[in-house]
Amino acid sequence: MAAIDDLINQIPDVSLRERIKQEANRLQKNKKFGLVYEEHLPECTLLYGVKIKAGSKVALKSKRINKIFRVEKVEGHNAICNQSGTNATKKIPLEQLISIAEFGDPIYPYLKKIDSVSTAPKSNPWHELIEADNYHALQLLTYVYRGKVDCIYIDPPYNTGAKDWKYNNDYVDANDSFRHSKWLSFMEKRLKLAKKLLNSNDSILIVTIDEKEYIHLGLLLEEVFPEARIQMISSMTNKKGSTRVGSFSRRDEYIYFVFLGEASIARSNDDMLNFENKKISSKTIWNSLLRRGADGSSRRENPNLFYPFYVSKGTGKILKIGESLSLNESRNKVVAPDGCRLAWPIRSDGSEGRWQISVDTAKQMLKEGTIKSGRYNKKTNSYAINYLKRGQLNDLKKGILVKTGIDNNGAGIFEYTNQALVNAEPGTIWVKESHDASVYGSTLLKSILPDRKFPFPKSLYAVLDTLRFAVGNKKDATVLDFFAGSGTTLHALNLLNAEDNGHRQCILVTNNEVSINEANSLKKKGIFPGQEKWEKYGIARYITWPRIKCTVLGVDTKNKKLTGNYGTHTTIYKQDTVDTLISKKTGKILKKKFYVKEEKDDYPLISNIKLSDGFKTNVVYFKLGFLDKTFVALGTQFLKLLPVLWMKAGSIGECPSIANDTALPNYMILPKNKFAILLNERNYHEFINKISDDSNIETVFIVTNSDDAYREMISNLEKKETYQLYKDYLDNFRINIRG
């Protein structure tokens, strides 16, 4: 900027010079540091079922949405439309048009039940599949789950340019000078909404990606979640590799973990580098008290942590702990009594280091038996000192680690009550045979959906392991996946619940797009989006929901029982026999080898679960639609909003419904669903008498246009969650939500 300022100062016209200075300063202040890309043109969503009227935004059904029209008026079966940015009008048949919403337009969503499967009606909460554009689904979910989600796991499009699968994976626009702009703009909008859903005090966002966008995604995550701790995992997904001509074969993908608040990974006995579970030795409980490494490990940097331990020569028992020495005091002035050695924090190169805890803490731990002497070192003429870290002390308080006795020197003997809870400190590189997407993704999915194709599904066990780290210690967690694909996330979460008797809830969101080839074929037949013959081939109805339903019931799409057990994989491990044969044609000796296959048990807690067992769980399938806000305000859309209220109340019990031809009641009390609704204010006293002391009712919705009346009516409901309809709903969506 200095050179530009110098040039500006050379402009003789004072007025012009000042104007240019002001503009230059403005541009400098608006400069973005970090990730820079073009904000992309607004996205559009097709609003099926929304009536076209004057003022509606519409597009042609049969074409890509690159032309947006605004309806000036409707004349019979035609709409008089004005194309955005022009004054020209055009008459278009209504049957050729569809209502649309651009990014940022207020929308008023509702949920229409499509199907459900229930094998444990008393189990709560219910899982949910929502068929929708995920941006508008996220807007709805901010009304229902704001700040309540424990984990979001997403596998977004990788921007490879592919157009032959059920998500358009091409996010490069011809108008973008930076090929990643459209994809980044697409992701940013969704990540900003996702942030509103996550519990800011304790939650984890997980995003998988490949080499096309991992750098840009990392920068975007840093920008959207500046307060978070972020780590990236490299996970092997294909041991054979995906060929890149002239380049390295790709065998892995990347997984970003974004930790919010106090979130941390759950404990595991798996270091993610081996193919079999290994038990953790009890020796790993104890840790060296000597601070290692270069930074902050010298006596000079932390003189208060330089003090001696008095250790018995005969038994190795710590007899007492001395006081810290100042920097100008030599350790040689401290003399050990007969039969005793001094243990100082001396590093391997002979220099003076420091301990990791204070004198007072060490003395307290000595009383508790959580610090002890270790191996004698002839080089330093001293004993190593070992202690329990904060993590082990927390485990001791929780009962995960238990004190089973005291050794001869007074130190505690500790054991973990469950080896599955021992921290094996998994690293950032995962290499597991069960994560092979070709076998435990594609092949597994083919066995469930034998008559359908879906390319590149995730390995079930890769997702299971990822979720276990995120919510393994939260049995009532809420998990969201808004790029649901084939539904692997719910499948994996059902397995995790089966493994530890958890009650985690999963919310899946996917659109109902069809592949490019299918779309072209259907359009040639005069079949377009929104029509039943089109919709049945979309990803939600053709892949995601069938997988969910089949895995819950333990059958494939042909209603045949699934075979095999979860948590195992088959591998050839040895040659068993060889048969010698003689060819009848050539007379040559032929040898036929036979191999024995072995079932390896990678997940012992679920390896006794047969795929044919299915799962004891409940799932409901909704399609997201859009309402006219005027009719919502008038209260005529209650039937359509009931599933949204059910979700807001916790998705407990089967979603209630009322027949379209049934008159609305004055109020609804739904103890099995844990909520109640007052629809007619005149029945308030009768309503309040029935619910005020009912512990089964946890959420109350009150329909009233008066804020004062609402405040008065909830004055007796302090212990219950209350909402004012339809104000609460309309206010949430009236705001122009841009993330």
mmCIF file of C-alpha atoms in Angstrom, residues 297-607:
data_model
loop_
_atom_site.group_PDB
_atom_site.id
_atom_site.type_symbol
_atom_site.label_atom_id
_atom_site.label_comp_id
_atom_site.label_asym_id
_atom_site.label_seq_id
_atom_site.Cartn_x
_atom_site.Cartn_y
_atom_site.Cartn_z
ATOM 1 C CA SER A 297 11.883 -28.934 30.303
ATOM 2 C CA SER A 298 14.999 -27.377 31.883
ATOM 3 C CA ARG A 299 15.488 -26.416 35.528
ATOM 4 C CA ARG A 300 16.155 -22.792 34.562
ATOM 5 C CA GLU A 301 12.726 -22.406 32.958
ATOM 6 C CA ASN A 302 10.834 -23.871 35.949
ATOM 7 C CA PRO A 303 13.073 -23.742 39.070
ATOM 8 C CA ASN A 304 10.176 -24.441 41.466
ATOM 9 C CA LEU A 305 9.835 -27.902 39.917
ATOM 10 C CA PHE A 306 13.415 -28.924 40.783
ATOM 11 C CA TYR A 307 13.369 -30.877 44.047
ATOM 12 C CA PRO A 308 14.612 -34.292 45.325
ATOM 13 C CA PHE A 309 12.902 -37.557 46.205
ATOM 14 C CA TYR A 310 14.469 -39.608 48.999
ATOM 15 C CA VAL A 311 14.347 -43.286 47.928
ATOM 16 C CA SER A 312 15.353 -46.327 49.981
ATOM 17 C CA LYS A 313 18.307 -48.217 48.491
ATOM 18 C CA GLY A 314 16.998 -51.519 49.729
ATOM 19 C CA THR A 315 13.329 -51.378 48.799
ATOM 20 C CA GLY A 316 12.990 -48.526 46.313
ATOM 21 C CA LYS A 317 10.303 -46.951 48.506
ATOM 22 C CA ILE A 318 9.959 -43.164 48.470
ATOM 23 C CA LEU A 319 10.679 -42.125 52.063
ATOM 24 C CA LYS A 320 10.045 -38.415 51.710
ATOM 25 C CA ILE A 321 10.099 -35.495 49.260
ATOM 26 C CA GLY A 322 12.447 -32.532 49.664
ATOM 27 C CA GLU A 323 11.833 -28.854 48.966
ATOM 28 C CA SER A 324 12.537 -26.945 45.746
ATOM 29 C CA LEU A 325 15.938 -25.377 45.279
ATOM 30 C CA SER A 326 16.432 -21.878 43.923
ATOM 31 C CA LEU A 327 18.473 -21.455 40.749
ATOM 32 C CA ASN A 328 21.574 -20.335 42.661
ATOM 33 C CA GLU A 329 21.518 -23.376 44.939
ATOM 34 C CA SER A 330 23.496 -26.482 43.925
ATOM 35 C CA ARG A 331 21.861 -29.861 44.296
ATOM 36 C CA ASN A 332 25.167 -31.149 45.703
ATOM 37 C CA LYS A 333 24.410 -29.370 48.997
ATOM 38 C CA VAL A 334 21.593 -31.847 49.610
ATOM 39 C CA VAL A 335 23.002 -35.030 51.101
ATOM 40 C CA ALA A 336 21.157 -38.315 51.248
ATOM 41 C CA PRO A 337 21.162 -40.142 54.605
ATOM 42 C CA ASP A 338 22.577 -43.654 54.877
ATOM 43 C CA GLY A 339 20.604 -46.300 53.021
ATOM 44 C CA CYS A 340 18.964 -43.696 50.811
ATOM 45 C CA ARG A 341 19.441 -42.249 47.327
ATOM 46 C CA LEU A 342 18.290 -38.908 45.962
ATOM 47 C CA ALA A 343 16.211 -38.900 42.803
ATOM 48 C CA TRP A 344 16.569 -35.604 40.895
ATOM 49 C CA PRO A 345 15.012 -34.651 37.542
ATOM 50 C CA ILE A 346 18.187 -35.290 35.526
ATOM 51 C CA ARG A 347 17.822 -35.612 31.740
ATOM 52 C CA SER A 348 19.490 -38.286 29.615
ATOM 53 C CA ASP A 349 22.305 -35.905 28.602
ATOM 54 C CA GLY A 350 23.119 -35.249 32.274
ATOM 55 C CA SER A 351 21.626 -31.743 32.347
ATOM 56 C CA GLU A 352 19.220 -30.577 35.039
ATOM 57 C CA GLY A 353 15.586 -30.857 34.039
ATOM 58 C CA ARG A 354 12.394 -30.527 36.073
ATOM 59 C CA TRP A 355 9.453 -32.552 37.330
ATOM 60 C CA GLN A 356 5.928 -32.124 35.962
ATOM 61 C CA ILE A 357 4.141 -31.370 39.249
ATOM 62 C CA SER A 358 4.763 -29.123 42.264
ATOM 63 C CA VAL A 359 6.246 -30.254 45.589
ATOM 64 C CA ASP A 360 2.906 -29.945 47.370
ATOM 65 C CA THR A 361 1.107 -31.992 44.708
ATOM 66 C CA ALA A 362 3.828 -34.670 44.849
ATOM 67 C CA LYS A 363 3.526 -34.906 48.642
ATOM 68 C CA GLN A 364 -0.232 -35.299 48.425
ATOM 69 C CA MET A 365 0.096 -37.987 45.743
ATOM 70 C CA LEU A 366 2.618 -39.832 47.919
ATOM 71 C CA LYS A 367 0.003 -40.010 50.676
ATOM 72 C CA GLU A 368 -2.574 -41.311 48.177
ATOM 73 C CA GLY A 369 -0.208 -43.889 46.678
ATOM 74 C CA THR A 370 -0.407 -42.357 43.198
ATOM 75 C CA ILE A 371 3.309 -41.665 42.887
ATOM 76 C CA LYS A 372 6.137 -44.195 43.228
ATOM 77 C CA SER A 373 9.749 -44.904 42.329
ATOM 78 C CA GLY A 374 10.611 -46.784 39.189
ATOM 79 C CA ARG A 375 13.700 -48.381 37.702
ATOM 80 C CA TYR A 376 17.156 -47.583 39.169
ATOM 81 C CA ASN A 377 19.481 -45.831 36.693
ATOM 82 C CA LYS A 378 23.191 -46.492 37.253
ATOM 83 C CA LYS A 379 24.188 -43.593 35.018
ATOM 84 C CA THR A 380 22.431 -41.022 37.213
ATOM 85 C CA ASN A 381 22.768 -43.076 40.402
ATOM 86 C CA SER A 382 19.065 -42.513 40.966
ATOM 87 C CA TYR A 383 15.574 -43.928 40.568
ATOM 88 C CA ALA A 384 13.034 -42.921 37.980
ATOM 89 C CA ILE A 385 9.855 -41.463 39.475
ATOM 90 C CA ASN A 386 6.455 -42.471 38.083
ATOM 91 C CA TYR A 387 3.007 -41.004 38.722
ATOM 92 C CA LEU A 388 -0.610 -41.033 37.573
ATOM 93 C CA LYS A 389 -1.485 -38.251 35.151
ATOM 94 C CA ARG A 390 -4.604 -36.115 35.431
ATOM 95 C CA GLY A 391 -6.435 -38.446 33.042
ATOM 96 C CA GLN A 392 -5.772 -41.487 35.224
ATOM 97 C CA LEU A 393 -6.738 -39.538 38.371
ATOM 98 C CA ASN A 394 -10.025 -38.562 36.720
ATOM 99 C CA ASP A 395 -10.578 -42.221 35.786
ATOM 100 C CA LEU A 396 -9.946 -43.097 39.432
ATOM 101 C CA LYS A 397 -12.665 -40.661 40.544
ATOM 102 C CA LYS A 398 -15.102 -42.010 37.949
ATOM 103 C CA GLY A 399 -14.478 -45.628 38.950
ATOM 104 C CA ILE A 400 -13.053 -46.506 35.530
ATOM 105 C CA LEU A 401 -9.680 -47.083 37.202
ATOM 106 C CA VAL A 402 -9.817 -48.864 40.563
ATOM 107 C CA LYS A 403 -7.301 -49.321 43.365
ATOM 108 C CA THR A 404 -7.062 -53.067 43.986
ATOM 109 C CA GLY A 405 -4.331 -53.013 46.642
ATOM 110 C CA ILE A 406 -1.074 -51.533 47.932
ATOM 111 C CA ASP A 407 2.390 -52.788 47.014
ATOM 112 C CA ASN A 408 5.242 -53.341 49.474
ATOM 113 C CA ASN A 409 6.381 -49.737 49.119
ATOM 114 C CA GLY A 410 2.983 -48.182 49.839
ATOM 115 C CA ALA A 411 2.144 -47.323 46.240
ATOM 116 C CA GLY A 412 -1.282 -48.221 44.913
ATOM 117 C CA ILE A 413 -1.980 -51.151 42.600
ATOM 118 C CA PHE A 414 -4.420 -50.012 39.949
ATOM 119 C CA GLU A 415 -6.442 -51.780 37.270
ATOM 120 C CA TYR A 416 -8.948 -50.658 34.683
ATOM 121 C CA THR A 417 -12.379 -52.180 35.216
ATOM 122 C CA ASN A 418 -13.005 -52.464 31.479
ATOM 123 C CA GLN A 419 -10.187 -52.924 28.995
ATOM 124 C CA ALA A 420 -12.354 -51.245 26.345
ATOM 125 C CA LEU A 421 -12.001 -47.990 28.291
ATOM 126 C CA VAL A 422 -8.216 -47.973 28.404
ATOM 127 C CA ASN A 423 -6.775 -45.102 26.369
ATOM 128 C CA ALA A 424 -4.543 -46.484 23.637
ATOM 129 C CA GLU A 425 -3.863 -42.954 22.357
ATOM 130 C CA PRO A 426 -4.882 -43.471 18.723
ATOM 131 C CA GLY A 427 -2.807 -41.489 16.277
ATOM 132 C CA THR A 428 -3.646 -39.359 13.263
ATOM 133 C CA ILE A 429 -2.955 -42.186 10.803
ATOM 134 C CA TRP A 430 -5.524 -44.984 10.616
ATOM 135 C CA VAL A 431 -4.773 -48.229 8.795
ATOM 136 C CA LYS A 432 -7.451 -50.833 9.379
ATOM 137 C CA GLU A 433 -8.552 -53.585 7.059
ATOM 138 C CA SER A 434 -12.151 -53.082 8.172
ATOM 139 C CA HIS A 435 -12.045 -49.522 6.764
ATOM 140 C CA ASP A 436 -11.694 -50.790 3.189
ATOM 141 C CA ALA A 437 -14.581 -49.065 1.404
ATOM 142 C CA SER A 438 -14.685 -51.558 -1.451
ATOM 143 C CA VAL A 439 -15.409 -54.513 0.883
ATOM 144 C CA TYR A 440 -17.217 -52.980 3.859
ATOM 145 C CA GLY A 441 -18.890 -50.246 1.833
ATOM 146 C CA SER A 442 -19.683 -51.354 -1.716
ATOM 147 C CA THR A 443 -19.831 -55.128 -1.193
ATOM 148 C CA LEU A 444 -21.775 -54.814 2.057
ATOM 149 C CA LEU A 445 -24.275 -52.407 0.490
ATOM 150 C CA LYS A 446 -24.697 -54.697 -2.503
ATOM 151 C CA SER A 447 -25.729 -57.522 -0.166
ATOM 152 C CA ILE A 448 -28.428 -55.241 1.319
ATOM 153 C CA LEU A 449 -29.565 -53.662 -1.973
ATOM 154 C CA PRO A 450 -28.847 -56.432 -4.516
ATOM 155 C CA ASP A 451 -31.005 -54.828 -7.214
ATOM 156 C CA ARG A 452 -29.585 -51.272 -6.893
ATOM 157 C CA LYS A 453 -26.352 -49.404 -7.408
ATOM 158 C CA PHE A 454 -24.731 -46.690 -5.322
ATOM 159 C CA PRO A 455 -21.081 -45.797 -5.970
ATOM 160 C CA PHE A 456 -18.515 -45.073 -3.277
ATOM 161 C CA PRO A 457 -20.348 -45.782 -0.004
ATOM 162 C CA LYS A 458 -18.237 -45.458 3.142
ATOM 163 C CA SER A 459 -17.026 -48.527 5.030
ATOM 164 C CA LEU A 460 -19.537 -49.205 7.798
ATOM 165 C CA TYR A 461 -16.702 -49.810 10.267
ATOM 166 C CA ALA A 462 -14.781 -46.671 9.295
ATOM 167 C CA VAL A 463 -17.863 -44.635 10.226
ATOM 168 C CA LEU A 464 -18.443 -46.753 13.347
ATOM 169 C CA ASP A 465 -14.894 -46.108 14.608
ATOM 170 C CA THR A 466 -15.161 -42.395 13.828
ATOM 171 C CA LEU A 467 -18.452 -42.064 15.699
ATOM 172 C CA ARG A 468 -17.156 -44.112 18.612
ATOM 173 C CA PHE A 469 -14.378 -41.563 19.157
ATOM 174 C CA ALA A 470 -16.899 -38.712 18.991
ATOM 175 C CA VAL A 471 -19.836 -40.044 21.045
ATOM 176 C CA GLY A 472 -18.641 -43.335 22.525
ATOM 177 C CA ASN A 473 -18.896 -41.811 26.001
ATOM 178 C CA LYS A 474 -22.310 -40.195 25.338
ATOM 179 C CA LYS A 475 -24.986 -42.866 25.238
ATOM 180 C CA ASP A 476 -27.758 -40.292 24.742
ATOM 181 C CA ALA A 477 -25.980 -38.231 22.090
ATOM 182 C CA THR A 478 -27.702 -36.589 19.132
ATOM 183 C CA VAL A 479 -25.832 -37.142 15.845
ATOM 184 C CA LEU A 480 -26.586 -35.326 12.588
ATOM 185 C CA ASP A 481 -25.494 -36.168 9.041
ATOM 186 C CA PHE A 482 -26.781 -33.738 6.411
ATOM 187 C CA PHE A 483 -24.990 -35.442 3.498
ATOM 188 C CA ALA A 484 -26.498 -38.822 4.326
ATOM 189 C CA GLY A 485 -25.784 -40.615 1.034
ATOM 190 C CA SER A 486 -26.633 -44.288 1.426
ATOM 191 C CA GLY A 487 -27.310 -43.934 5.175
ATOM 192 C CA THR A 488 -24.076 -45.427 6.552
ATOM 193 C CA THR A 489 -24.089 -43.046 9.539
ATOM 194 C CA LEU A 490 -27.398 -44.338 10.926
ATOM 195 C CA HIS A 491 -26.344 -47.938 10.227
ATOM 196 C CA ALA A 492 -23.125 -47.363 12.193
ATOM 197 C CA LEU A 493 -24.908 -45.579 15.055
ATOM 198 C CA ASN A 494 -27.364 -48.468 15.378
ATOM 199 C CA LEU A 495 -24.350 -50.759 15.727
ATOM 200 C CA LEU A 496 -22.792 -48.492 18.357
ATOM 201 C CA ASN A 497 -26.058 -48.479 20.325
ATOM 202 C CA ALA A 498 -26.209 -52.281 20.078
ATOM 203 C CA GLU A 499 -22.611 -52.477 21.282
ATOM 204 C CA ASP A 500 -23.107 -50.541 24.532
ATOM 205 C CA ASN A 501 -26.926 -50.402 24.969
ATOM 206 C CA GLY A 502 -26.929 -46.718 24.035
ATOM 207 C CA HIS A 503 -29.912 -44.562 23.071
ATOM 208 C CA ARG A 504 -28.173 -42.198 20.664
ATOM 209 C CA GLN A 505 -30.394 -40.452 18.140
ATOM 210 C CA CYS A 506 -29.470 -40.008 14.483
ATOM 211 C CA ILE A 507 -30.873 -37.380 12.119
ATOM 212 C CA LEU A 508 -30.136 -37.940 8.437
ATOM 213 C CA VAL A 509 -30.717 -35.425 5.658
ATOM 214 C CA THR A 510 -30.401 -36.195 1.955
ATOM 215 C CA ASN A 511 -31.902 -34.822 -1.204
ATOM 216 C CA ASN A 512 -33.734 -37.034 -3.678
ATOM 217 C CA GLU A 513 -31.622 -36.309 -6.739
ATOM 218 C CA VAL A 514 -31.246 -38.909 -9.458
ATOM 219 C CA SER A 515 -28.114 -39.553 -11.486
ATOM 220 C CA ILE A 516 -27.456 -37.544 -14.651
ATOM 221 C CA ASN A 517 -28.062 -40.583 -16.859
ATOM 222 C CA GLU A 518 -31.337 -41.415 -15.124
ATOM 223 C CA ALA A 519 -32.435 -37.774 -15.276
ATOM 224 C CA ASN A 520 -31.798 -37.548 -19.029
ATOM 225 C CA SER A 521 -33.636 -40.815 -19.644
ATOM 226 C CA LEU A 522 -36.667 -39.744 -17.593
ATOM 227 C CA LYS A 523 -36.869 -36.314 -19.241
ATOM 228 C CA LYS A 524 -36.958 -37.939 -22.690
ATOM 229 C CA LYS A 525 -40.034 -39.811 -21.482
ATOM 230 C CA GLY A 526 -41.651 -36.570 -20.324
ATOM 231 C CA ILE A 527 -41.067 -37.328 -16.645
ATOM 232 C CA PHE A 528 -39.815 -34.433 -14.505
ATOM 233 C CA PRO A 529 -38.828 -33.721 -10.874
ATOM 234 C CA GLY A 530 -41.800 -33.759 -8.534
ATOM 235 C CA GLN A 531 -43.573 -36.546 -10.394
ATOM 236 C CA GLU A 532 -43.830 -39.925 -8.648
ATOM 237 C CA LYS A 533 -42.109 -41.830 -11.498
ATOM 238 C CA TRP A 534 -39.123 -39.485 -11.103
ATOM 239 C CA GLU A 535 -39.030 -39.376 -7.314
ATOM 240 C CA LYS A 536 -38.937 -43.151 -6.819
ATOM 241 C CA TYR A 537 -35.446 -43.267 -8.391
ATOM 242 C CA GLY A 538 -34.025 -40.502 -6.188
ATOM 243 C CA ILE A 539 -31.308 -41.265 -3.657
ATOM 244 C CA ALA A 540 -33.541 -40.877 -0.576
ATOM 245 C CA ARG A 541 -36.259 -43.257 -1.801
ATOM 246 C CA TYR A 542 -34.208 -45.642 -3.898
ATOM 247 C CA ILE A 543 -31.103 -46.026 -1.696
ATOM 248 C CA THR A 544 -31.128 -44.364 1.739
ATOM 249 C CA TRP A 545 -34.538 -45.386 3.066
ATOM 250 C CA PRO A 546 -34.363 -48.979 1.700
ATOM 251 C CA ARG A 547 -30.974 -49.432 3.392
ATOM 252 C CA ILE A 548 -32.314 -48.096 6.693
ATOM 253 C CA LYS A 549 -35.421 -50.256 6.590
ATOM 254 C CA CYS A 550 -33.580 -53.393 5.483
ATOM 255 C CA THR A 551 -30.829 -53.155 8.115
ATOM 256 C CA VAL A 552 -33.381 -52.558 10.886
ATOM 257 C CA LEU A 553 -35.442 -55.587 9.777
ATOM 258 C CA GLY A 554 -32.450 -57.790 8.846
ATOM 259 C CA VAL A 555 -33.509 -58.414 5.231
ATOM 260 C CA ASP A 556 -32.472 -57.269 1.756
ATOM 261 C CA THR A 557 -34.651 -55.404 -0.746
ATOM 262 C CA LYS A 558 -35.938 -58.768 -2.022
ATOM 263 C CA ASN A 559 -37.042 -59.626 1.529
ATOM 264 C CA LYS A 560 -34.413 -62.344 1.938
ATOM 265 C CA LYS A 561 -32.648 -62.689 5.291
ATOM 266 C CA LEU A 562 -29.212 -61.031 5.386
ATOM 267 C CA THR A 563 -26.264 -63.333 6.089
ATOM 268 C CA GLY A 564 -23.097 -63.005 8.152
ATOM 269 C CA ASN A 565 -22.159 -61.324 11.405
ATOM 270 C CA TYR A 566 -21.193 -57.747 12.155
ATOM 271 C CA GLY A 567 -17.679 -56.910 13.313
ATOM 272 C CA THR A 568 -15.819 -59.650 11.456
ATOM 273 C CA HIS A 569 -13.940 -59.932 8.216
ATOM 274 C CA THR A 570 -12.777 -62.956 6.278
ATOM 275 C CA THR A 571 -9.160 -63.381 5.227
ATOM 276 C CA ILE A 572 -7.152 -66.193 3.567
ATOM 277 C CA TYR A 573 -4.404 -67.093 5.971
ATOM 278 C CA LYS A 574 -2.909 -70.410 4.840
ATOM 279 C CA GLN A 575 -2.775 -73.035 2.139
ATOM 280 C CA ASP A 576 -4.599 -76.142 3.306
ATOM 281 C CA THR A 577 -4.285 -78.876 0.644
ATOM 282 C CA VAL A 578 -3.080 -79.384 -2.916
ATOM 283 C CA ASP A 579 -4.752 -81.773 -5.357
ATOM 284 C CA THR A 580 -2.734 -83.089 -8.295
ATOM 285 C CA LEU A 581 -4.733 -83.434 -11.509
ATOM 286 C CA ILE A 582 -3.768 -84.534 -15.034
ATOM 287 C CA SER A 583 -5.160 -82.601 -17.994
ATOM 288 C CA LYS A 584 -7.082 -84.895 -20.391
ATOM 289 C CA LYS A 585 -6.157 -82.708 -23.367
ATOM 290 C CA THR A 586 -2.451 -82.097 -22.797
ATOM 291 C CA GLY A 587 -1.502 -84.726 -20.230
ATOM 292 C CA LYS A 588 0.173 -82.023 -18.146
ATOM 293 C CA ILE A 589 0.099 -82.202 -14.375
ATOM 294 C CA LEU A 590 -2.165 -79.529 -12.890
ATOM 295 C CA LYS A 591 -2.115 -78.578 -9.260
ATOM 296 C CA LYS A 592 -5.193 -77.152 -7.587
ATOM 297 C CA LYS A 593 -4.604 -75.379 -4.291
ATOM 298 C CA PHE A 594 -7.170 -75.088 -1.560
ATOM 299 C CA TYR A 595 -7.118 -72.333 1.079
ATOM 300 C CA VAL A 596 -8.795 -72.140 4.430
ATOM 301 C CA LYS A 597 -10.514 -68.870 5.318
ATOM 302 C CA GLU A 598 -10.472 -67.448 8.813
ATOM 303 C CA GLU A 599 -13.003 -65.110 10.426
ATOM 304 C CA LYS A 600 -11.126 -62.293 12.177
ATOM 305 C CA ASP A 601 -12.945 -60.612 15.026
ATOM 306 C CA ASP A 602 -12.201 -56.868 14.904
ATOM 307 C CA TYR A 603 -15.183 -55.778 16.988
ATOM 308 C CA PRO A 604 -15.818 -58.423 19.682
ATOM 309 C CA LEU A 605 -18.711 -56.527 21.278
ATOM 310 C CA ILE A 606 -20.817 -56.786 18.106
ATOM 311 C CA SER A 607 -19.434 -59.937 16.488
#
